[in-house]
Short mmCIF file of C-alpha atoms in Angstrom, two decimals:
data_model
loop_
_atom_site.label_atom_id
_atom_site.label_comp_id
_atom_site.label_asym_id
_atom_site.label_seq_id
_atom_site.Cartn_x
_atom_site.Cartn_y
_atom_site.Cartn_z
CA MET A 1 -44.18 -95.25 -37.91
CA THR A 2 -46.11 -93.00 -39.75
CA GLY A 3 -49.41 -91.57 -38.21
CA THR A 4 -52.52 -89.49 -39.39
CA PRO A 5 -51.71 -86.02 -39.73
CA GLN A 6 -53.46 -84.14 -36.82
CA ARG A 7 -55.34 -81.12 -37.68
CA ARG A 8 -53.95 -78.22 -36.00
CA GLU A 9 -56.47 -76.05 -33.81
CA LEU A 10 -55.97 -72.31 -33.82
CA PRO A 11 -56.01 -71.12 -30.57
CA ARG A 12 -58.51 -69.11 -29.06
CA LEU A 13 -58.69 -65.32 -29.35
CA SER A 14 -57.89 -62.67 -26.92
CA ARG A 15 -60.81 -60.57 -25.60
CA PRO A 16 -59.90 -56.84 -27.29
CA ALA A 17 -59.25 -59.26 -30.59
CA ALA A 18 -62.23 -61.20 -30.51
CA ALA A 19 -64.78 -57.93 -29.46
CA GLY A 20 -62.70 -55.89 -32.36
CA CYS A 21 -63.75 -58.62 -35.21
CA GLY A 22 -67.57 -57.88 -33.81
CA VAL A 23 -66.97 -54.10 -33.84
CA LEU A 24 -65.16 -53.86 -37.55
CA ALA A 25 -67.66 -56.37 -38.92
CA LEU A 26 -70.65 -54.09 -37.77
CA VAL A 27 -68.80 -51.15 -39.30
CA ALA A 28 -67.98 -52.52 -42.56
CA ALA A 29 -71.42 -53.90 -42.75
CA LEU A 30 -73.27 -50.63 -42.17
CA ALA A 31 -70.92 -48.61 -44.58
CA SER A 32 -71.51 -51.28 -47.54
CA GLY A 33 -75.19 -51.19 -46.96
CA HIS A 34 -75.19 -47.17 -46.82
CA VAL A 35 -73.08 -46.84 -50.12
CA VAL A 36 -75.48 -49.07 -52.01
CA ALA A 37 -78.26 -47.31 -50.48
CA GLY A 38 -76.83 -43.89 -52.28
CA PHE A 39 -77.37 -45.40 -55.14
CA VAL A 40 -80.98 -47.16 -54.77
CA ASP A 41 -82.68 -45.30 -52.19
CA GLY A 42 -80.88 -43.04 -49.09
CA ASN A 43 -83.95 -44.66 -46.79
CA ALA A 44 -82.59 -47.98 -47.73
CA SER A 45 -79.29 -47.80 -45.81
CA PRO A 46 -79.94 -50.63 -43.19
CA PHE A 47 -79.26 -48.13 -40.27
CA LEU A 48 -81.75 -45.28 -41.19
CA ALA A 49 -84.19 -48.00 -42.16
CA VAL A 50 -84.35 -49.38 -38.63
CA GLY A 51 -84.12 -46.37 -37.25
CA ASN A 52 -87.35 -45.15 -39.01
CA THR A 53 -88.73 -48.13 -38.13
CA ALA A 54 -88.26 -47.57 -34.67
CA ILE A 55 -90.10 -44.44 -35.15
CA ASP A 56 -92.94 -46.20 -36.74
CA LEU A 57 -93.32 -48.98 -34.31
CA SER A 58 -93.02 -46.19 -31.19
CA PRO A 59 -96.26 -45.83 -29.12
CA ALA A 60 -97.66 -42.31 -29.23
CA TRP A 61 -96.43 -41.76 -25.39
CA LEU A 62 -92.96 -42.55 -26.08
CA LYS A 63 -92.61 -40.58 -29.14
CA ASP A 64 -94.44 -37.24 -26.97
CA TRP A 65 -91.96 -37.94 -24.37
CA ALA A 66 -88.60 -37.76 -26.43
CA VAL A 67 -90.03 -34.99 -28.28
CA ARG A 68 -90.68 -33.32 -24.59
CA THR A 69 -87.20 -34.36 -23.53
CA PHE A 70 -84.94 -33.81 -26.40
CA GLY A 71 -87.00 -31.51 -28.50
CA THR A 72 -85.43 -31.23 -31.91
CA ALA A 73 -82.33 -33.66 -31.37
CA ASP A 74 -84.86 -36.24 -30.44
CA LYS A 75 -83.78 -38.01 -33.86
CA LEU A 76 -79.87 -37.79 -32.84
CA VAL A 77 -80.50 -39.05 -29.75
CA LEU A 78 -82.51 -42.14 -31.49
CA LEU A 79 -79.77 -42.70 -34.09
CA GLY A 80 -76.59 -42.25 -30.99
CA GLY A 81 -78.71 -44.88 -29.18
CA MET A 82 -78.95 -47.29 -31.91
CA ALA A 83 -74.98 -46.75 -32.31
CA VAL A 84 -74.33 -47.66 -28.85
CA VAL A 85 -76.69 -50.72 -28.84
CA LEU A 86 -75.43 -51.97 -32.05
CA VAL A 87 -71.62 -51.63 -30.94
CA GLY A 88 -72.53 -53.18 -27.31
CA VAL A 89 -73.81 -56.65 -29.51
CA ALA A 90 -71.06 -56.73 -31.85
CA VAL A 91 -69.33 -56.84 -29.03
CA VAL A 92 -70.70 -59.39 -27.24
CA ALA A 93 -71.04 -61.43 -30.48
CA GLY A 94 -67.01 -61.01 -30.85
CA LEU A 95 -66.64 -62.41 -27.39
CA ALA A 96 -68.95 -65.10 -27.98
CA SER A 97 -66.91 -66.25 -30.80
CA ARG A 98 -63.50 -66.90 -29.52
CA ARG A 99 -63.07 -70.19 -30.04
CA SER A 100 -65.55 -70.45 -33.00
CA PRO A 101 -66.86 -67.80 -35.77
CA ARG A 102 -70.43 -69.31 -35.69
CA PRO A 103 -71.58 -67.16 -32.82
CA GLY A 104 -70.46 -63.92 -34.37
CA THR A 105 -71.32 -65.26 -37.63
CA THR A 106 -75.27 -65.86 -36.31
CA VAL A 107 -75.34 -62.47 -34.55
CA VAL A 108 -73.91 -60.52 -37.64
CA ALA A 109 -76.58 -62.45 -40.10
CA ALA A 110 -79.18 -61.92 -37.80
CA LEU A 111 -78.58 -58.02 -38.19
CA GLY A 112 -78.83 -58.05 -41.67
CA LEU A 113 -81.85 -59.86 -41.38
CA VAL A 114 -83.49 -57.08 -39.02
CA GLY A 115 -82.15 -54.75 -41.44
CA LEU A 116 -83.74 -56.29 -44.77
CA ALA A 117 -87.06 -56.47 -42.76
CA ALA A 118 -87.14 -53.11 -42.02
CA VAL A 119 -86.76 -51.99 -45.50
CA LEU A 120 -89.19 -54.17 -46.53
CA ALA A 121 -91.78 -52.61 -43.90
CA ARG A 122 -90.95 -49.22 -45.17
CA PRO A 123 -93.92 -47.92 -47.53
CA ASP A 124 -91.90 -45.51 -49.19
CA LEU A 125 -89.07 -48.00 -50.86
CA GLY A 126 -89.06 -50.05 -53.93
CA GLY A 127 -88.00 -53.70 -54.86
CA LEU A 128 -84.23 -52.37 -55.45
CA ALA A 129 -84.37 -51.14 -52.14
CA VAL A 130 -83.44 -54.81 -50.67
CA LEU A 131 -80.15 -54.81 -52.39
CA ALA A 132 -78.78 -52.56 -49.43
CA PRO A 133 -79.48 -54.77 -46.16
CA LEU A 134 -78.42 -57.68 -48.56
CA ALA A 135 -75.41 -55.99 -49.21
CA SER A 136 -74.93 -55.35 -45.91
CA GLY A 137 -75.54 -58.66 -44.30
CA LEU A 138 -73.18 -60.22 -46.93
CA VAL A 139 -70.73 -58.01 -46.20
CA GLY A 140 -70.64 -58.33 -42.47
CA VAL A 141 -70.82 -61.86 -42.36
CA ALA A 142 -67.88 -62.19 -44.87
CA VAL A 143 -65.47 -59.43 -42.82
CA PHE A 144 -66.36 -60.76 -39.44
CA ARG A 145 -64.99 -64.46 -40.70
CA TRP A 146 -62.03 -63.42 -42.47
CA LEU A 147 -60.91 -61.04 -39.21
CA HIS A 148 -61.83 -63.93 -36.97
CA ARG A 149 -59.29 -66.26 -38.98
CA LEU A 150 -56.62 -63.90 -39.42
CA ALA A 151 -56.53 -62.99 -35.89
CA ARG A 152 -56.59 -66.52 -34.63
CA SER A 153 -53.74 -67.06 -36.86
CA ALA A 154 -51.84 -64.26 -35.70
CA ALA A 155 -52.17 -65.86 -32.65
CA MET A 156 -50.11 -68.61 -33.02
CA PRO A 157 -46.43 -68.99 -33.04
CA ARG A 158 -44.98 -67.76 -36.38
CA ALA A 159 -42.79 -71.03 -36.76
CA ALA A 160 -45.96 -72.93 -36.73
CA GLY A 161 -47.44 -70.80 -39.63
CA GLY A 162 -49.26 -68.02 -38.07
CA ALA A 163 -49.79 -64.71 -39.45
CA SER A 164 -48.04 -62.00 -38.05
CA ARG A 165 -49.85 -59.22 -35.59
CA ARG A 166 -48.69 -56.46 -38.21
CA SER A 167 -50.61 -58.31 -40.86
CA VAL A 168 -53.79 -58.10 -38.68
CA LEU A 169 -53.34 -54.46 -37.63
CA LEU A 170 -53.26 -53.61 -41.16
CA ALA A 171 -56.02 -55.52 -42.49
CA SER A 172 -58.16 -54.16 -39.33
CA ALA A 173 -56.77 -50.67 -40.47
CA GLY A 174 -58.32 -51.55 -44.27
CA VAL A 175 -61.48 -52.46 -42.86
CA ALA A 176 -61.98 -49.37 -40.99
CA ALA A 177 -60.67 -46.77 -43.52
CA GLY A 178 -62.35 -49.00 -46.44
CA SER A 179 -65.56 -48.13 -44.19
CA GLY A 180 -65.31 -44.62 -43.99
CA VAL A 181 -64.62 -44.15 -47.13
CA SER A 182 -67.95 -45.83 -48.09
CA TRP A 183 -69.90 -44.32 -45.84
CA LEU A 184 -68.71 -40.87 -47.48
CA VAL A 185 -69.37 -42.51 -50.99
CA GLY A 186 -72.62 -43.24 -50.09
CA GLU A 187 -73.30 -39.70 -48.63
CA GLN A 188 -71.70 -38.14 -51.61
CA VAL A 189 -73.47 -40.60 -54.40
CA GLY A 190 -76.92 -39.82 -51.94
CA THR A 191 -76.77 -35.87 -52.38
CA ALA A 192 -76.01 -35.97 -55.91
CA ARG A 193 -79.29 -35.91 -56.36
CA ASP A 194 -78.57 -31.93 -55.61
CA ALA A 195 -81.99 -31.11 -53.96
CA ALA A 196 -79.79 -28.09 -52.64
CA GLY A 197 -78.86 -26.88 -56.24
CA SER A 198 -82.48 -27.37 -57.49
CA ARG A 199 -84.02 -25.39 -54.68
CA ALA A 200 -81.21 -22.47 -55.40
CA ARG A 201 -82.09 -22.86 -59.18
CA VAL A 202 -85.97 -22.16 -58.35
CA GLY A 203 -84.77 -18.36 -57.98
CA ARG A 204 -87.08 -15.65 -56.81
CA LEU A 205 -90.75 -16.13 -56.67
CA VAL A 206 -93.01 -13.68 -56.73
CA ALA A 207 -96.17 -13.29 -55.44
CA ALA A 208 -99.24 -11.99 -57.62
CA GLU A 209 -101.53 -11.55 -54.20
CA PRO A 210 -98.80 -10.77 -51.69
CA ALA A 211 -99.42 -10.72 -47.95
CA PRO A 212 -100.24 -7.32 -46.52
CA PRO A 213 -97.55 -5.94 -44.87
CA ILE A 214 -96.71 -6.72 -40.94
CA PRO A 215 -98.12 -3.56 -39.14
CA PRO A 216 -95.84 -1.73 -36.63
CA GLY A 217 -96.38 -3.00 -33.07
CA ALA A 218 -97.18 -6.50 -33.72
CA ASP A 219 -94.77 -7.59 -31.44
CA PHE A 220 -92.78 -6.76 -28.34
CA ALA A 221 -89.64 -7.77 -29.26
CA ARG A 222 -87.39 -5.21 -27.62
CA ALA A 223 -89.40 -6.48 -24.30
CA GLY A 224 -88.67 -10.30 -25.02
CA THR A 225 -91.08 -11.62 -27.28
CA PRO A 226 -90.00 -13.42 -30.67
CA THR A 227 -90.19 -11.40 -33.86
CA PHE A 228 -93.52 -11.39 -35.12
CA LEU A 229 -92.22 -13.42 -38.33
CA THR A 230 -90.21 -16.59 -37.21
CA PRO A 231 -87.16 -16.57 -39.24
CA ASN A 232 -86.96 -19.85 -41.27
CA ARG A 233 -83.67 -20.82 -39.55
CA ASP A 234 -85.43 -20.77 -35.97
CA PHE A 235 -89.02 -22.07 -37.52
CA TYR A 236 -89.70 -25.21 -35.44
CA ARG A 237 -89.40 -28.43 -36.64
CA VAL A 238 -90.93 -31.39 -35.58
CA ASP A 239 -91.57 -34.86 -37.79
CA THR A 240 -90.73 -38.77 -38.26
CA ALA A 241 -87.78 -38.19 -41.05
CA LEU A 242 -84.37 -39.32 -39.69
CA VAL A 243 -82.62 -37.43 -43.00
CA VAL A 244 -84.12 -34.98 -45.01
CA PRO A 245 -85.92 -36.12 -48.20
CA GLN A 246 -84.13 -34.80 -51.25
CA LEU A 247 -86.30 -34.08 -53.76
CA ARG A 248 -85.70 -32.00 -56.71
CA ALA A 249 -88.14 -29.46 -57.97
CA GLU A 250 -87.64 -30.89 -61.27
CA ASP A 251 -88.38 -34.66 -60.51
CA TRP A 252 -91.24 -33.46 -58.16
CA GLU A 253 -94.78 -34.66 -59.60
CA LEU A 254 -98.33 -34.27 -57.16
CA ARG A 255 -100.85 -36.42 -57.84
CA VAL A 256 -104.84 -35.95 -56.71
CA HIS A 257 -106.97 -38.79 -56.96
CA GLY A 258 -109.35 -41.03 -55.05
CA LEU A 259 -112.94 -39.85 -54.83
CA VAL A 260 -112.69 -36.67 -57.60
CA GLU A 261 -114.30 -36.33 -61.05
CA ARG A 262 -110.67 -36.34 -62.42
CA GLU A 263 -107.34 -37.27 -61.59
CA LEU A 264 -104.75 -34.78 -61.90
CA ARG A 265 -101.06 -34.53 -62.20
CA TYR A 266 -99.50 -31.36 -61.43
CA THR A 267 -95.58 -30.69 -61.65
CA TYR A 268 -93.69 -27.68 -59.98
CA ALA A 269 -93.44 -25.75 -62.85
CA ASP A 270 -97.39 -26.04 -62.99
CA ILE A 271 -97.60 -24.83 -59.51
CA ARG A 272 -95.20 -21.83 -59.92
CA ASN A 273 -96.46 -20.52 -63.14
CA ARG A 274 -100.10 -19.95 -61.75
CA PRO A 275 -100.68 -16.67 -59.81
CA LEU A 276 -99.23 -17.25 -56.37
CA VAL A 277 -100.30 -16.12 -53.19
CA GLU A 278 -98.81 -15.26 -49.78
CA ARG A 279 -100.54 -15.49 -46.62
CA THR A 280 -99.12 -15.14 -42.73
CA ILE A 281 -100.17 -18.28 -40.79
CA THR A 282 -98.87 -19.17 -37.48
CA MET A 283 -98.03 -23.17 -37.16
CA THR A 284 -98.57 -25.03 -34.12
CA CYS A 285 -97.19 -28.64 -33.57
CA VAL A 286 -99.52 -30.90 -31.12
CA SER A 287 -96.60 -32.12 -29.51
CA ASN A 288 -96.14 -28.62 -27.99
CA GLU A 289 -96.68 -28.99 -24.00
CA VAL A 290 -97.94 -25.77 -22.34
CA GLY A 291 -95.38 -22.89 -22.64
CA GLY A 292 -93.70 -25.29 -25.17
CA PRO A 293 -91.82 -23.91 -27.95
CA TYR A 294 -93.13 -25.64 -31.18
CA VAL A 295 -94.81 -22.58 -32.51
CA SER A 296 -93.77 -20.53 -35.07
CA THR A 297 -95.09 -17.46 -37.82
CA ALA A 298 -94.41 -17.18 -41.34
CA ASN A 299 -95.18 -16.02 -44.98
CA PHE A 300 -96.00 -18.59 -46.87
CA LEU A 301 -96.01 -18.63 -50.88
CA GLY A 302 -98.16 -21.25 -52.80
CA VAL A 303 -101.55 -21.71 -54.41
CA ASP A 304 -104.96 -22.29 -53.06
CA LEU A 305 -105.38 -25.42 -51.74
CA ALA A 306 -108.87 -25.24 -52.45
CA GLU A 307 -108.60 -24.48 -55.68
CA LEU A 308 -106.54 -27.22 -56.76
CA LEU A 309 -109.14 -29.68 -55.27
CA ALA A 310 -111.81 -27.70 -56.92
CA GLU A 311 -110.23 -28.83 -60.27
CA ALA A 312 -110.24 -32.41 -59.79
CA GLY A 313 -113.91 -32.37 -58.52
CA VAL A 314 -114.25 -33.45 -55.24
CA ARG A 315 -117.13 -36.11 -54.65
CA PRO A 316 -119.55 -35.28 -51.60
CA GLU A 317 -118.59 -38.44 -49.99
CA ALA A 318 -115.11 -37.67 -49.48
CA GLN A 319 -114.35 -36.96 -45.88
CA GLN A 320 -110.77 -36.23 -45.73
CA VAL A 321 -107.77 -35.35 -47.91
CA PHE A 322 -105.11 -38.14 -47.21
CA SER A 323 -101.60 -36.62 -47.96
CA THR A 324 -98.51 -38.54 -48.15
CA SER A 325 -94.91 -37.40 -48.24
CA SER A 326 -92.40 -38.65 -50.28
CA ASP A 327 -91.01 -40.83 -47.36
CA GLY A 328 -93.92 -42.40 -46.70
CA TRP A 329 -95.66 -40.36 -44.02
CA THR A 330 -99.15 -39.68 -44.28
CA ALA A 331 -101.97 -37.42 -42.57
CA GLY A 332 -105.56 -37.10 -42.91
CA THR A 333 -107.12 -33.39 -43.26
CA PRO A 334 -110.63 -32.77 -43.17
CA VAL A 335 -112.25 -31.96 -46.78
CA ALA A 336 -114.27 -29.27 -44.93
CA ALA A 337 -110.94 -27.08 -43.85
CA ALA A 338 -109.34 -28.05 -46.98
CA THR A 339 -111.36 -26.81 -49.17
CA GLU A 340 -113.25 -23.68 -46.72
CA ARG A 341 -112.42 -20.65 -49.08
CA GLY A 342 -111.69 -18.34 -45.46
CA ARG A 343 -109.46 -20.57 -44.16
CA GLY A 344 -107.07 -20.12 -46.59
CA ALA A 345 -105.14 -23.75 -46.69
CA MET A 346 -102.50 -23.62 -49.15
CA LEU A 347 -100.36 -25.49 -51.28
CA ALA A 348 -96.75 -23.87 -50.06
CA ILE A 349 -93.56 -23.73 -52.37
CA GLY A 350 -92.05 -20.80 -50.70
CA MET A 351 -91.59 -19.78 -46.86
CA ASN A 352 -90.38 -16.24 -46.01
CA GLY A 353 -89.65 -14.51 -49.28
CA GLU A 354 -87.94 -18.00 -50.29
CA PRO A 355 -88.10 -21.07 -51.48
CA LEU A 356 -89.32 -23.87 -49.13
CA PRO A 357 -86.11 -24.75 -47.00
CA LEU A 358 -85.08 -28.55 -47.74
CA ARG A 359 -86.08 -29.44 -43.92
CA HIS A 360 -89.31 -27.67 -44.17
CA GLY A 361 -90.72 -29.33 -47.27
CA PHE A 362 -88.80 -28.12 -50.58
CA PRO A 363 -90.17 -28.59 -52.73
CA ALA A 364 -93.62 -28.16 -51.54
CA ARG A 365 -95.65 -28.54 -48.55
CA LEU A 366 -99.26 -28.67 -46.93
CA VAL A 367 -100.35 -25.54 -44.93
CA VAL A 368 -104.16 -25.57 -43.07
CA PRO A 369 -104.39 -22.76 -40.66
CA GLY A 370 -106.20 -23.67 -37.54
CA LEU A 371 -105.21 -27.39 -37.47
CA TYR A 372 -101.90 -29.14 -35.53
CA GLY A 373 -99.53 -30.15 -38.03
CA TYR A 374 -100.11 -33.58 -37.94
CA VAL A 375 -103.26 -33.40 -39.41
CA SER A 376 -102.69 -30.51 -41.60
CA ALA A 377 -98.82 -29.67 -42.69
CA THR A 378 -97.62 -32.86 -44.67
CA LYS A 379 -93.91 -31.66 -45.94
CA TRP A 380 -92.34 -32.91 -49.05
CA VAL A 381 -95.90 -33.70 -50.20
CA VAL A 382 -96.26 -35.89 -53.27
CA ASP A 383 -99.95 -37.50 -53.06
CA LEU A 384 -103.44 -36.23 -52.22
CA GLU A 385 -106.08 -38.51 -51.76
CA LEU A 386 -109.75 -37.97 -51.40
CA THR A 387 -111.08 -40.88 -49.19
CA THR A 388 -113.09 -41.44 -46.15
CA TRP A 389 -111.87 -41.65 -42.89
CA ALA A 390 -112.46 -45.41 -42.96
CA ALA A 391 -110.45 -46.33 -45.96
CA ARG A 392 -107.48 -44.83 -45.10
CA GLN A 393 -105.63 -44.39 -41.31
CA PRO A 394 -103.21 -41.80 -41.35
CA TYR A 395 -99.99 -41.83 -39.54
CA TRP A 396 -100.66 -40.62 -36.34
CA LEU A 397 -104.27 -42.05 -36.24
CA ASN A 398 -103.34 -45.82 -36.15
CA ARG A 399 -101.25 -44.41 -33.14
CA GLY A 400 -103.75 -43.30 -30.92
CA TRP A 401 -103.96 -39.82 -31.40
CA ALA A 402 -107.68 -37.51 -32.40
CA GLU A 403 -109.01 -37.37 -36.26
CA ARG A 404 -110.18 -33.71 -36.06
CA ALA A 405 -107.36 -31.88 -34.17
CA PRO A 406 -108.44 -27.93 -34.55
CA ILE A 407 -105.67 -25.89 -32.35
CA LYS A 408 -106.67 -25.13 -28.72
CA THR A 409 -106.60 -21.41 -27.34
CA GLN A 410 -102.75 -20.98 -25.60
CA SER A 411 -101.08 -18.87 -24.12
CA ARG A 412 -97.42 -18.51 -23.36
CA ILE A 413 -94.86 -16.34 -20.82
CA GLU A 414 -91.70 -15.24 -22.77
CA ARG A 415 -90.05 -12.74 -20.09
CA PRO A 416 -89.62 -13.26 -17.18
CA GLN A 417 -88.67 -16.99 -17.58
CA GLY A 418 -89.03 -19.57 -15.18
CA PHE A 419 -86.75 -19.32 -12.28
CA ASP A 420 -85.38 -16.04 -12.95
CA THR A 421 -84.38 -13.45 -10.51
CA VAL A 422 -86.01 -10.37 -10.70
CA ARG A 423 -86.12 -6.54 -8.73
CA PRO A 424 -89.16 -5.85 -6.71
CA GLY A 425 -91.22 -3.17 -8.03
CA ARG A 426 -92.92 -3.00 -11.19
CA LEU A 427 -92.28 -5.75 -13.51
CA ARG A 428 -93.10 -6.09 -17.10
CA VAL A 429 -94.11 -9.75 -17.96
CA VAL A 430 -94.34 -10.03 -22.06
CA GLY A 431 -95.56 -13.16 -23.84
CA VAL A 432 -97.52 -14.62 -26.88
CA ALA A 433 -100.93 -16.32 -27.31
CA TRP A 434 -102.34 -18.19 -30.29
CA ALA A 435 -106.25 -19.40 -31.48
CA GLN A 436 -105.16 -20.17 -35.25
CA HIS A 437 -108.85 -19.22 -37.35
CA THR A 438 -110.07 -17.84 -34.06
CA GLY A 439 -108.34 -15.05 -32.99
CA ILE A 440 -107.30 -13.67 -29.77
CA THR A 441 -109.55 -10.71 -28.27
CA ARG A 442 -108.06 -10.86 -24.41
CA VAL A 443 -104.62 -12.12 -22.33
CA GLU A 444 -105.03 -12.01 -18.39
CA VAL A 445 -101.84 -12.29 -16.28
CA ARG A 446 -102.16 -12.67 -12.33
CA LEU A 447 -99.19 -12.97 -9.59
CA ASP A 448 -99.75 -16.16 -7.31
CA ASP A 449 -103.21 -16.19 -6.64
CA GLY A 450 -104.14 -12.40 -6.70
CA PRO A 451 -106.73 -11.05 -9.41
CA TRP A 452 -106.17 -11.20 -13.06
CA GLN A 453 -104.93 -8.31 -14.81
CA GLU A 454 -105.48 -7.61 -18.49
CA ALA A 455 -102.62 -7.01 -20.85
CA GLU A 456 -102.32 -4.97 -23.29
CA LEU A 457 -102.19 -6.58 -27.19
CA ALA A 458 -100.27 -6.05 -29.83
CA ARG A 459 -101.74 -5.35 -32.84
CA GLU A 460 -103.73 -8.27 -34.42
CA VAL A 461 -102.25 -9.38 -37.87
CA ASN A 462 -104.78 -11.62 -38.95
CA VAL A 463 -106.78 -14.43 -37.09
CA ASN A 464 -104.49 -17.47 -38.29
CA THR A 465 -101.72 -15.77 -36.51
CA TRP A 466 -100.29 -15.69 -32.95
CA ARG A 467 -100.64 -12.48 -30.73
CA MET A 468 -98.19 -10.69 -28.52
CA TRP A 469 -98.90 -9.41 -25.24
CA SER A 470 -97.73 -7.36 -22.39
CA VAL A 471 -98.43 -6.23 -18.83
CA GLU A 472 -96.81 -4.34 -15.60
CA LEU A 473 -97.08 -6.11 -12.36
CA ASP A 474 -96.21 -5.04 -8.88
CA VAL A 475 -93.95 -7.63 -7.52
CA PRO A 476 -92.89 -7.55 -3.93
CA ALA A 477 -89.84 -9.45 -2.62
CA GLY A 478 -90.05 -13.24 -1.94
CA SER A 479 -90.80 -15.93 -4.32
CA HIS A 480 -93.94 -15.83 -6.65
CA ARG A 481 -95.77 -17.83 -9.24
CA ILE A 482 -97.00 -15.41 -12.45
CA SER A 483 -99.56 -17.26 -14.93
CA CYS A 484 -101.46 -16.05 -18.12
CA ARG A 485 -104.70 -17.33 -19.60
CA ALA A 486 -106.07 -16.46 -22.89
CA THR A 487 -109.84 -15.73 -24.56
CA ASP A 488 -110.24 -16.10 -28.07
CA SER A 489 -112.78 -14.03 -30.26
CA SER A 490 -115.32 -16.68 -29.57
CA GLY A 491 -115.50 -15.89 -25.92
CA VAL A 492 -113.84 -19.22 -24.86
CA THR A 493 -111.11 -18.58 -22.06
CA GLN A 494 -108.47 -21.45 -21.85
CA THR A 495 -109.06 -24.07 -18.94
CA GLU A 496 -106.64 -24.40 -16.07
CA GLN A 497 -106.67 -27.95 -16.25
CA ARG A 498 -103.66 -29.55 -17.05
CA SER A 499 -103.64 -31.95 -19.94
CA GLY A 500 -100.97 -33.56 -21.85
CA THR A 501 -100.24 -33.52 -25.44
CA VAL A 502 -102.08 -36.51 -26.49
CA PRO A 503 -104.90 -37.20 -28.09
CA ASP A 504 -105.24 -33.74 -29.54
CA GLY A 505 -103.59 -31.40 -27.58
CA ALA A 506 -102.28 -29.71 -24.55
CA THR A 507 -104.14 -27.62 -22.09
CA GLY A 508 -103.57 -25.48 -18.78
CA TRP A 509 -102.27 -21.96 -17.73
CA HIS A 510 -98.40 -21.60 -18.25
CA THR A 511 -96.72 -20.38 -15.24
CA VAL A 512 -93.33 -19.07 -14.17
CA SER A 513 -91.94 -19.01 -10.90
CA VAL A 514 -89.75 -15.94 -10.00
CA THR A 515 -87.99 -14.80 -6.85
CA ALA A 516 -87.87 -11.37 -6.41
CA ARG A 517 -84.51 -9.41 -4.47
#
């Protein structure tokens, strides 16, 4: 008697095999998207696009918490957290697919769609960028289904036609190795634009109008303050770029347009061949908490921003300079500040005697003294649009930060540091104060709730830079609090009232606790 052939049912996967299929499919998907992005645009990599979108969608309080908690490692923490979440999702997708590949296929495809949506949402990516998440989704689904079927086949007896466990291991190793190679290729192709090489070829930048030399006595570095000029490697960096944009000077162009009499475009050679001016400027991030580290000083080299805007002919109705970075980030600088001749706003191409470092904006960035960086310091700048506040909303204004952001008068104790143990008796306390574009005229320090004592000020370099201070206190044995406050040249003394960084910068006296014994 002949019966109808029965379809052989493949056995259920073990938990480790199922989870492994999900994780390897995820790795292959991310690697394939990354290598395609290397040929299209680095930010089209689905992993990076999702990370950038997460940053864009984060509320102000969350961004402020991340910077306060993780400092300049906030982006690394974000990427690491995303990786952990994705691996967890991949494991769950695999475990849900022990009998059928459908659940895992659905999850991998859904992750591909998330990557596609993130790429489409990026303002700095063109139409070809969608190729990266599409490749990621297709490869992820294909690898998952292939490994799933191979692993289920290996669970069958060899006599029944099952695959060998060795073939599964080889396939898994091949997927892992291929993914690693693909990621590295994506990295190599992405850096082939050779922004570092372009920077090296710029050579020496010479100022037609150099900054005055830093006078002796401008800091108390031997006693514990920062050096007056911050080395480029130590200059703070706070921005939204997960990956440093790679722009070559040869390809860079700045467009000036909007409410102007004539639209202008400048190449890097156009800017470099102009008479360059060097200015010593202290910059501060609005995310700087009281006593925080996000303040640094450098000699910036470039051209006067007011001159560039004057060449375009700013129309009277223009209210802001809406600047755009190559990665799509935007800032709004009040026209009055950008065009004020005495302020010294710059389009900078150099920093501390060399071309701008890549992480600080090469080929060019804005520097506007006296304003927090989120309205004045666009790095990798490629576009300046003269417009009104109503017409365009910059990145952080859409997230609850203030429209105008003059830097607030602040001071910080450098030595002793919080919770230090010191000897009773005379104690030297040193620190730094800043009130850019106004200048510092007095710093006072007190022990516990005692009287304020005026500190010695280091020599002033200019009103756009920080000022170091030093004072000696009589400290008896025991636990104590040391506080400082600064007064600027307009007569305003910084307030004791504590406020957070949102919406326009922190306030309050910096206080450290020490123990004398």
